[in-house]
PDB file of N, CA and C in Angstrom:
ATOM      1  N   UNK A   1       0.840  -1.196   0.000  1.00 45.00           N
ATOM      2  CA  UNK A   1       0.000   0.000   0.000  1.00 45.00           C
ATOM      3  C   UNK A   1       0.876   1.248   0.000  1.00 45.00           C
ATOM      4  N   UNK A   2       0.423   2.280  -0.681  1.00 52.00           N
ATOM      5  CA  UNK A   2       1.208   3.510  -0.784  1.00 52.00           C
ATOM      6  C   UNK A   2       0.681   4.564   0.179  1.00 52.00           C
ATOM      7  N   UNK A   3       0.085   4.103   1.278  1.00 54.00           N
ATOM      8  CA  UNK A   3      -0.471   5.049   2.255  1.00 54.00           C
ATOM      9  C   UNK A   3       0.629   5.966   2.783  1.00 54.00           C
ATOM     10  N   UNK A   4       0.348   7.247   2.809  1.00 59.00           N
ATOM     11  CA  UNK A   4       1.294   8.196   3.374  1.00 59.00           C
ATOM     12  C   UNK A   4       1.238   8.078   4.887  1.00 59.00           C
ATOM     13  N   UNK A   5       2.411   8.165   5.514  1.00 82.00           N
ATOM     14  CA  UNK A   5       2.413   8.087   6.977  1.00 82.00           C
ATOM     15  C   UNK A   5       1.633   9.254   7.562  1.00 82.00           C
ATOM     16  N   UNK A   6       1.821  10.415   6.980  1.00 92.00           N
ATOM     17  CA  UNK A   6       1.089  11.585   7.447  1.00 92.00           C
ATOM     18  C   UNK A   6       0.865  12.520   6.275  1.00 92.00           C
ATOM     19  N   UNK A   7      -0.311  13.106   6.213  1.00 95.00           N
ATOM     20  CA  UNK A   7      -0.596  14.114   5.193  1.00 95.00           C
ATOM     21  C   UNK A   7      -0.540  15.464   5.903  1.00 95.00           C
ATOM     22  N   UNK A   8       0.292  16.352   5.407  1.00 96.00           N
ATOM     23  CA  UNK A   8       0.394  17.688   5.988  1.00 96.00           C
ATOM     24  C   UNK A   8      -0.303  18.670   5.054  1.00 96.00           C
ATOM     25  N   UNK A   9      -1.326  19.320   5.590  1.00 97.00           N
ATOM     26  CA  UNK A   9      -2.096  20.293   4.813  1.00 97.00           C
ATOM     27  C   UNK A   9      -1.719  21.687   5.298  1.00 97.00           C
ATOM     28  N   UNK A  10      -1.165  22.490   4.421  1.00 96.00           N
ATOM     29  CA  UNK A  10      -0.847  23.872   4.771  1.00 96.00           C
ATOM     30  C   UNK A  10      -1.984  24.779   4.309  1.00 96.00           C
ATOM     31  N   UNK A  11      -2.387  25.694   5.183  1.00 97.00           N
ATOM     32  CA  UNK A  11      -3.380  26.701   4.816  1.00 97.00           C
ATOM     33  C   UNK A  11      -2.648  28.035   4.862  1.00 97.00           C
ATOM     34  N   UNK A  12      -2.460  28.651   3.700  1.00 95.00           N
ATOM     35  CA  UNK A  12      -1.649  29.870   3.674  1.00 95.00           C
ATOM     36  C   UNK A  12      -2.461  31.099   4.072  1.00 95.00           C
ATOM     37  N   UNK A  13      -1.796  32.240   4.067  1.00 95.00           N
ATOM     38  CA  UNK A  13      -2.421  33.480   4.538  1.00 95.00           C
ATOM     39  C   UNK A  13      -3.713  33.799   3.793  1.00 95.00           C
ATOM     40  N   UNK A  14      -3.767  33.421   2.500  1.00 96.00           N
ATOM     41  CA  UNK A  14      -4.950  33.699   1.675  1.00 96.00           C
ATOM     42  C   UNK A  14      -6.014  32.609   1.802  1.00 96.00           C
ATOM     43  N   UNK A  15      -5.714  31.569   2.590  1.00 96.00           N
ATOM     44  CA  UNK A  15      -6.688  30.491   2.741  1.00 96.00           C
ATOM     45  C   UNK A  15      -6.561  29.411   1.685  1.00 96.00           C
ATOM     46  N   UNK A  16      -5.481  29.476   0.881  1.00 97.00           N
ATOM     47  CA  UNK A  16      -5.245  28.439  -0.125  1.00 97.00           C
ATOM     48  C   UNK A  16      -4.745  27.170   0.562  1.00 97.00           C
ATOM     49  N   UNK A  17      -5.159  26.032   0.034  1.00 98.00           N
ATOM     50  CA  UNK A  17      -4.737  24.736   0.563  1.00 98.00           C
ATOM     51  C   UNK A  17      -3.518  24.268  -0.228  1.00 98.00           C
ATOM     52  N   UNK A  18      -2.427  24.003   0.483  1.00 97.00           N
ATOM     53  CA  UNK A  18      -1.194  23.539  -0.164  1.00 97.00           C
ATOM     54  C   UNK A  18      -0.799  22.195   0.444  1.00 97.00           C
ATOM     55  N   UNK A  19      -0.658  21.181  -0.403  1.00 96.00           N
ATOM     56  CA  UNK A  19      -0.214  19.857   0.051  1.00 96.00           C
ATOM     57  C   UNK A  19       0.974  19.444  -0.806  1.00 96.00           C
ATOM     58  N   UNK A  20       2.099  19.169  -0.157  1.00 94.00           N
ATOM     59  CA  UNK A  20       3.286  18.756  -0.908  1.00 94.00           C
ATOM     60  C   UNK A  20       3.717  19.782  -1.929  1.00 94.00           C
ATOM     61  N   UNK A  21       3.560  21.053  -1.593  1.00 95.00           N
ATOM     62  CA  UNK A  21       3.983  22.133  -2.488  1.00 95.00           C
ATOM     63  C   UNK A  21       3.022  22.418  -3.619  1.00 95.00           C
ATOM     64  N   UNK A  22       1.891  21.705  -3.641  1.00 97.00           N
ATOM     65  CA  UNK A  22       0.933  21.852  -4.741  1.00 97.00           C
ATOM     66  C   UNK A  22      -0.365  22.436  -4.203  1.00 97.00           C
ATOM     67  N   UNK A  23      -0.962  23.361  -4.958  1.00 98.00           N
ATOM     68  CA  UNK A  23      -2.224  23.953  -4.531  1.00 98.00           C
ATOM     69  C   UNK A  23      -3.383  23.006  -4.824  1.00 98.00           C
ATOM     70  N   UNK A  24      -4.221  22.761  -3.822  1.00 98.00           N
ATOM     71  CA  UNK A  24      -5.369  21.862  -3.963  1.00 98.00           C
ATOM     72  C   UNK A  24      -6.665  22.639  -3.843  1.00 98.00           C
ATOM     73  N   UNK A  25      -7.655  22.260  -4.635  1.00 98.00           N
ATOM     74  CA  UNK A  25      -9.013  22.779  -4.427  1.00 98.00           C
ATOM     75  C   UNK A  25      -9.617  22.018  -3.248  1.00 98.00           C
ATOM     76  N   UNK A  26     -10.714  22.527  -2.696  1.00 98.00           N
ATOM     77  CA  UNK A  26     -11.417  21.822  -1.617  1.00 98.00           C
ATOM     78  C   UNK A  26     -11.792  20.413  -2.068  1.00 98.00           C
ATOM     79  N   UNK A  27     -12.312  20.306  -3.291  1.00 98.00           N
ATOM     80  CA  UNK A  27     -12.761  19.009  -3.812  1.00 98.00           C
ATOM     81  C   UNK A  27     -11.606  18.025  -3.960  1.00 98.00           C
ATOM     82  N   UNK A  28     -10.466  18.533  -4.448  1.00 98.00           N
ATOM     83  CA  UNK A  28      -9.308  17.648  -4.617  1.00 98.00           C
ATOM     84  C   UNK A  28      -8.821  17.160  -3.256  1.00 98.00           C
ATOM     85  N   UNK A  29      -8.790  18.066  -2.276  1.00 98.00           N
ATOM     86  CA  UNK A  29      -8.366  17.677  -0.931  1.00 98.00           C
ATOM     87  C   UNK A  29      -9.291  16.593  -0.384  1.00 98.00           C
ATOM     88  N   UNK A  30     -10.597  16.811  -0.510  1.00 98.00           N
ATOM     89  CA  UNK A  30     -11.583  15.845  -0.011  1.00 98.00           C
ATOM     90  C   UNK A  30     -11.365  14.480  -0.655  1.00 98.00           C
ATOM     91  N   UNK A  31     -11.131  14.483  -1.950  1.00 97.00           N
ATOM     92  CA  UNK A  31     -10.928  13.248  -2.695  1.00 97.00           C
ATOM     93  C   UNK A  31      -9.663  12.515  -2.244  1.00 97.00           C
ATOM     94  N   UNK A  32      -8.566  13.258  -2.097  1.00 97.00           N
ATOM     95  CA  UNK A  32      -7.295  12.675  -1.661  1.00 97.00           C
ATOM     96  C   UNK A  32      -7.432  12.090  -0.250  1.00 97.00           C
ATOM     97  N   UNK A  33      -8.119  12.824   0.629  1.00 97.00           N
ATOM     98  CA  UNK A  33      -8.291  12.352   2.007  1.00 97.00           C
ATOM     99  C   UNK A  33      -9.165  11.105   2.073  1.00 97.00           C
ATOM    100  N   UNK A  34     -10.249  11.095   1.288  1.00 97.00           N
ATOM    101  CA  UNK A  34     -11.120   9.910   1.279  1.00 97.00           C
ATOM    102  C   UNK A  34     -10.361   8.681   0.818  1.00 97.00           C
ATOM    103  N   UNK A  35      -9.558   8.845  -0.241  1.00 96.00           N
ATOM    104  CA  UNK A  35      -8.751   7.744  -0.756  1.00 96.00           C
ATOM    105  C   UNK A  35      -7.767   7.255   0.304  1.00 96.00           C
ATOM    106  N   UNK A  36      -7.134   8.205   1.000  1.00 95.00           N
ATOM    107  CA  UNK A  36      -6.156   7.852   2.037  1.00 95.00           C
ATOM    108  C   UNK A  36      -6.825   7.080   3.174  1.00 95.00           C
ATOM    109  N   UNK A  37      -8.006   7.547   3.595  1.00 95.00           N
ATOM    110  CA  UNK A  37      -8.724   6.895   4.695  1.00 95.00           C
ATOM    111  C   UNK A  37      -9.189   5.497   4.293  1.00 95.00           C
ATOM    112  N   UNK A  38      -9.592   5.355   3.023  1.00 95.00           N
ATOM    113  CA  UNK A  38      -9.990   4.037   2.533  1.00 95.00           C
ATOM    114  C   UNK A  38      -8.826   3.054   2.602  1.00 95.00           C
ATOM    115  N   UNK A  39      -7.610   3.562   2.346  1.00 93.00           N
ATOM    116  CA  UNK A  39      -6.430   2.712   2.380  1.00 93.00           C
ATOM    117  C   UNK A  39      -5.909   2.478   3.788  1.00 93.00           C
ATOM    118  N   UNK A  40      -6.215   3.418   4.693  1.00 92.00           N
ATOM    119  CA  UNK A  40      -5.694   3.341   6.056  1.00 92.00           C
ATOM    120  C   UNK A  40      -6.622   4.123   6.976  1.00 92.00           C
ATOM    121  N   UNK A  41      -7.444   3.403   7.735  1.00 91.00           N
ATOM    122  CA  UNK A  41      -8.441   4.075   8.587  1.00 91.00           C
ATOM    123  C   UNK A  41      -7.775   4.918   9.674  1.00 91.00           C
ATOM    124  N   UNK A  42      -6.493   4.660   9.949  1.00 91.00           N
ATOM    125  CA  UNK A  42      -5.760   5.434  10.967  1.00 91.00           C
ATOM    126  C   UNK A  42      -4.937   6.573  10.358  1.00 91.00           C
ATOM    127  N   UNK A  43      -5.241   6.917   9.106  1.00 93.00           N
ATOM    128  CA  UNK A  43      -4.468   7.961   8.417  1.00 93.00           C
ATOM    129  C   UNK A  43      -4.301   9.205   9.293  1.00 93.00           C
ATOM    130  N   UNK A  44      -3.061   9.645   9.458  1.00 94.00           N
ATOM    131  CA  UNK A  44      -2.780  10.856  10.240  1.00 94.00           C
ATOM    132  C   UNK A  44      -2.750  12.073   9.320  1.00 94.00           C
ATOM    133  N   UNK A  45      -3.360  13.145   9.818  1.00 96.00           N
ATOM    134  CA  UNK A  45      -3.384  14.391   9.060  1.00 96.00           C
ATOM    135  C   UNK A  45      -3.007  15.543   9.983  1.00 96.00           C
ATOM    136  N   UNK A  46      -2.107  16.392   9.516  1.00 95.00           N
ATOM    137  CA  UNK A  46      -1.787  17.623  10.236  1.00 95.00           C
ATOM    138  C   UNK A  46      -2.218  18.808   9.391  1.00 95.00           C
ATOM    139  N   UNK A  47      -2.852  19.764  10.038  1.00 96.00           N
ATOM    140  CA  UNK A  47      -3.229  21.007   9.364  1.00 96.00           C
ATOM    141  C   UNK A  47      -2.357  22.113   9.948  1.00 96.00           C
ATOM    142  N   UNK A  48      -1.581  22.741   9.076  1.00 95.00           N
ATOM    143  CA  UNK A  48      -0.718  23.824   9.520  1.00 95.00           C
ATOM    144  C   UNK A  48      -1.286  25.121   8.971  1.00 95.00           C
ATOM    145  N   UNK A  49      -1.926  25.885   9.845  1.00 93.00           N
ATOM    146  CA  UNK A  49      -2.539  27.135   9.422  1.00 93.00           C
ATOM    147  C   UNK A  49      -1.615  28.313   9.642  1.00 93.00           C
ATOM    148  N   UNK A  50      -1.438  29.121   8.615  1.00 93.00           N
ATOM    149  CA  UNK A  50      -0.664  30.348   8.774  1.00 93.00           C
ATOM    150  C   UNK A  50      -1.328  31.202   9.849  1.00 93.00           C
ATOM    151  N   UNK A  51      -0.527  31.760  10.741  1.00 91.00           N
ATOM    152  CA  UNK A  51      -1.085  32.558  11.848  1.00 91.00           C
ATOM    153  C   UNK A  51      -1.948  33.713  11.372  1.00 91.00           C
ATOM    154  N   UNK A  52      -1.658  34.234  10.183  1.00 93.00           N
ATOM    155  CA  UNK A  52      -2.408  35.418   9.751  1.00 93.00           C
ATOM    156  C   UNK A  52      -3.655  35.070   8.950  1.00 93.00           C
ATOM    157  N   UNK A  53      -3.899  33.793   8.681  1.00 93.00           N
ATOM    158  CA  UNK A  53      -5.086  33.450   7.904  1.00 93.00           C
ATOM    159  C   UNK A  53      -6.330  33.508   8.790  1.00 93.00           C
ATOM    160  N   UNK A  54      -7.469  33.809   8.191  1.00 94.00           N
ATOM    161  CA  UNK A  54      -8.726  33.836   8.942  1.00 94.00           C
ATOM    162  C   UNK A  54      -9.020  32.433   9.476  1.00 94.00           C
ATOM    163  N   UNK A  55      -9.509  32.349  10.715  1.00 92.00           N
ATOM    164  CA  UNK A  55      -9.779  31.024  11.279  1.00 92.00           C
ATOM    165  C   UNK A  55     -10.793  30.259  10.437  1.00 92.00           C
ATOM    166  N   UNK A  56     -11.684  30.983   9.759  1.00 96.00           N
ATOM    167  CA  UNK A  56     -12.683  30.330   8.902  1.00 96.00           C
ATOM    168  C   UNK A  56     -12.012  29.435   7.853  1.00 96.00           C
ATOM    169  N   UNK A  57     -10.839  29.848   7.363  1.00 96.00           N
ATOM    170  CA  UNK A  57     -10.122  29.044   6.370  1.00 96.00           C
ATOM    171  C   UNK A  57      -9.669  27.715   6.959  1.00 96.00           C
ATOM    172  N   UNK A  58      -9.186  27.762   8.195  1.00 95.00           N
ATOM    173  CA  UNK A  58      -8.741  26.555   8.888  1.00 95.00           C
ATOM    174  C   UNK A  58      -9.946  25.680   9.226  1.00 95.00           C
ATOM    175  N   UNK A  59     -11.017  26.315   9.684  1.00 95.00           N
ATOM    176  CA  UNK A  59     -12.238  25.583  10.035  1.00 95.00           C
ATOM    177  C   UNK A  59     -12.791  24.845   8.821  1.00 95.00           C
ATOM    178  N   UNK A  60     -12.692  25.474   7.647  1.00 97.00           N
ATOM    179  CA  UNK A  60     -13.162  24.857   6.404  1.00 97.00           C
ATOM    180  C   UNK A  60     -12.377  23.581   6.115  1.00 97.00           C
ATOM    181  N   UNK A  61     -11.077  23.639   6.309  1.00 97.00           N
ATOM    182  CA  UNK A  61     -10.227  22.480   6.062  1.00 97.00           C
ATOM    183  C   UNK A  61     -10.502  21.386   7.099  1.00 97.00           C
ATOM    184  N   UNK A  62     -10.700  21.774   8.353  1.00 96.00           N
ATOM    185  CA  UNK A  62     -11.064  20.810   9.405  1.00 96.00           C
ATOM    186  C   UNK A  62     -12.346  20.083   9.021  1.00 96.00           C
ATOM    187  N   UNK A  63     -13.293  20.841   8.494  1.00 96.00           N
ATOM    188  CA  UNK A  63     -14.578  20.293   8.085  1.00 96.00           C
ATOM    189  C   UNK A  63     -14.407  19.272   6.954  1.00 96.00           C
ATOM    190  N   UNK A  64     -13.568  19.608   5.977  1.00 97.00           N
ATOM    191  CA  UNK A  64     -13.287  18.698   4.860  1.00 97.00           C
ATOM    192  C   UNK A  64     -12.691  17.398   5.410  1.00 97.00           C
ATOM    193  N   UNK A  65     -11.763  17.524   6.355  1.00 97.00           N
ATOM    194  CA  UNK A  65     -11.135  16.348   6.972  1.00 97.00           C
ATOM    195  C   UNK A  65     -12.177  15.477   7.657  1.00 97.00           C
ATOM    196  N   UNK A  66     -13.047  16.125   8.416  1.00 96.00           N
ATOM    197  CA  UNK A  66     -14.062  15.390   9.177  1.00 96.00           C
ATOM    198  C   UNK A  66     -14.981  14.620   8.237  1.00 96.00           C
ATOM    199  N   UNK A  67     -15.429  15.278   7.175  1.00 96.00           N
ATOM    200  CA  UNK A  67     -16.315  14.631   6.212  1.00 96.00           C
ATOM    201  C   UNK A  67     -15.620  13.493   5.472  1.00 96.00           C
ATOM    202  N   UNK A  68     -14.296  13.595   5.334  1.00 97.00           N
ATOM    203  CA  UNK A  68     -13.541  12.556   4.632  1.00 97.00           C
ATOM    204  C   UNK A  68     -13.267  11.359   5.542  1.00 97.00           C
ATOM    205  N   UNK A  69     -13.579  11.514   6.846  1.00 96.00           N
ATOM    206  CA  UNK A  69     -13.390  10.390   7.762  1.00 96.00           C
ATOM    207  C   UNK A  69     -12.123  10.457   8.593  1.00 96.00           C
ATOM    208  N   UNK A  70     -11.453  11.613   8.594  1.00 94.00           N
ATOM    209  CA  UNK A  70     -10.284  11.795   9.459  1.00 94.00           C
ATOM    210  C   UNK A  70     -10.799  12.093  10.865  1.00 94.00           C
ATOM    211  N   UNK A  71     -10.538  11.168  11.793  1.00 83.00           N
ATOM    212  CA  UNK A  71     -11.115  11.290  13.137  1.00 83.00           C
ATOM    213  C   UNK A  71     -10.588  12.511  13.880  1.00 83.00           C
ATOM    214  N   UNK A  72      -9.270  12.628  13.977  1.00 88.00           N
ATOM    215  CA  UNK A  72      -8.694  13.711  14.768  1.00 88.00           C
ATOM    216  C   UNK A  72      -7.522  14.365  14.055  1.00 88.00           C
ATOM    217  N   UNK A  73      -7.812  15.316  13.176  1.00 92.00           N
ATOM    218  CA  UNK A  73      -6.696  16.010  12.534  1.00 92.00           C
ATOM    219  C   UNK A  73      -5.911  16.798  13.590  1.00 92.00           C
ATOM    220  N   UNK A  74      -4.596  16.823  13.449  1.00 93.00           N
ATOM    221  CA  UNK A  74      -3.739  17.583  14.353  1.00 93.00           C
ATOM    222  C   UNK A  74      -3.624  19.002  13.810  1.00 93.00           C
ATOM    223  N   UNK A  75      -3.868  19.973  14.669  1.00 91.00           N
ATOM    224  CA  UNK A  75      -3.902  21.366  14.218  1.00 91.00           C
ATOM    225  C   UNK A  75      -2.762  22.140  14.835  1.00 91.00           C
ATOM    226  N   UNK A  76      -1.977  22.819  13.996  1.00 87.00           N
ATOM    227  CA  UNK A  76      -0.956  23.711  14.544  1.00 87.00           C
ATOM    228  C   UNK A  76      -0.983  25.039  13.811  1.00 87.00           C
ATOM    229  N   UNK A  77      -0.734  26.085  14.561  1.00 77.00           N
ATOM    230  CA  UNK A  77      -0.700  27.427  13.995  1.00 77.00           C
ATOM    231  C   UNK A  77       0.757  27.831  13.847  1.00 77.00           C
ATOM    232  N   UNK A  78       1.171  28.131  12.630  1.00 73.00           N
ATOM    233  CA  UNK A  78       2.579  28.428  12.380  1.00 73.00           C
ATOM    234  C   UNK A  78       2.721  29.655  11.511  1.00 73.00           C
ATOM    235  N   UNK A  79       3.855  30.342  11.636  1.00 69.00           N
ATOM    236  CA  UNK A  79       4.133  31.407  10.675  1.00 69.00           C
ATOM    237  C   UNK A  79       4.691  30.756   9.408  1.00 69.00           C
ATOM    238  N   UNK A  80       3.925  30.723   8.346  1.00 60.00           N
ATOM    239  CA  UNK A  80       4.394  30.115   7.096  1.00 60.00           C
ATOM    240  C   UNK A  80       5.060  31.207   6.267  1.00 60.00           C
ATOM    241  N   UNK A  81       6.246  31.567   6.655  1.00 58.00           N
ATOM    242  CA  UNK A  81       6.932  32.662   5.962  1.00 58.00           C
ATOM    243  C   UNK A  81       8.218  32.146   5.356  1.00 58.00           C
TER     244      UNK A  81
END
């Protein structure tokens, strides 16, 4: 299985979702997460929100994770500079 040990989702200052250096739409993120969870029900996800981004942007990503079946995404607030 090619399950990633951990998926790190960056939410930048503008609220854009960046995974592995690539910009993801909400739908693409949801799809990738669902696939990961199907392959590994214990899939770990970290959300790294830029400190200056609106919390609504982070909440949106948390919501996508929850709907995709990620039980407890790890949330950290970082300066993504």
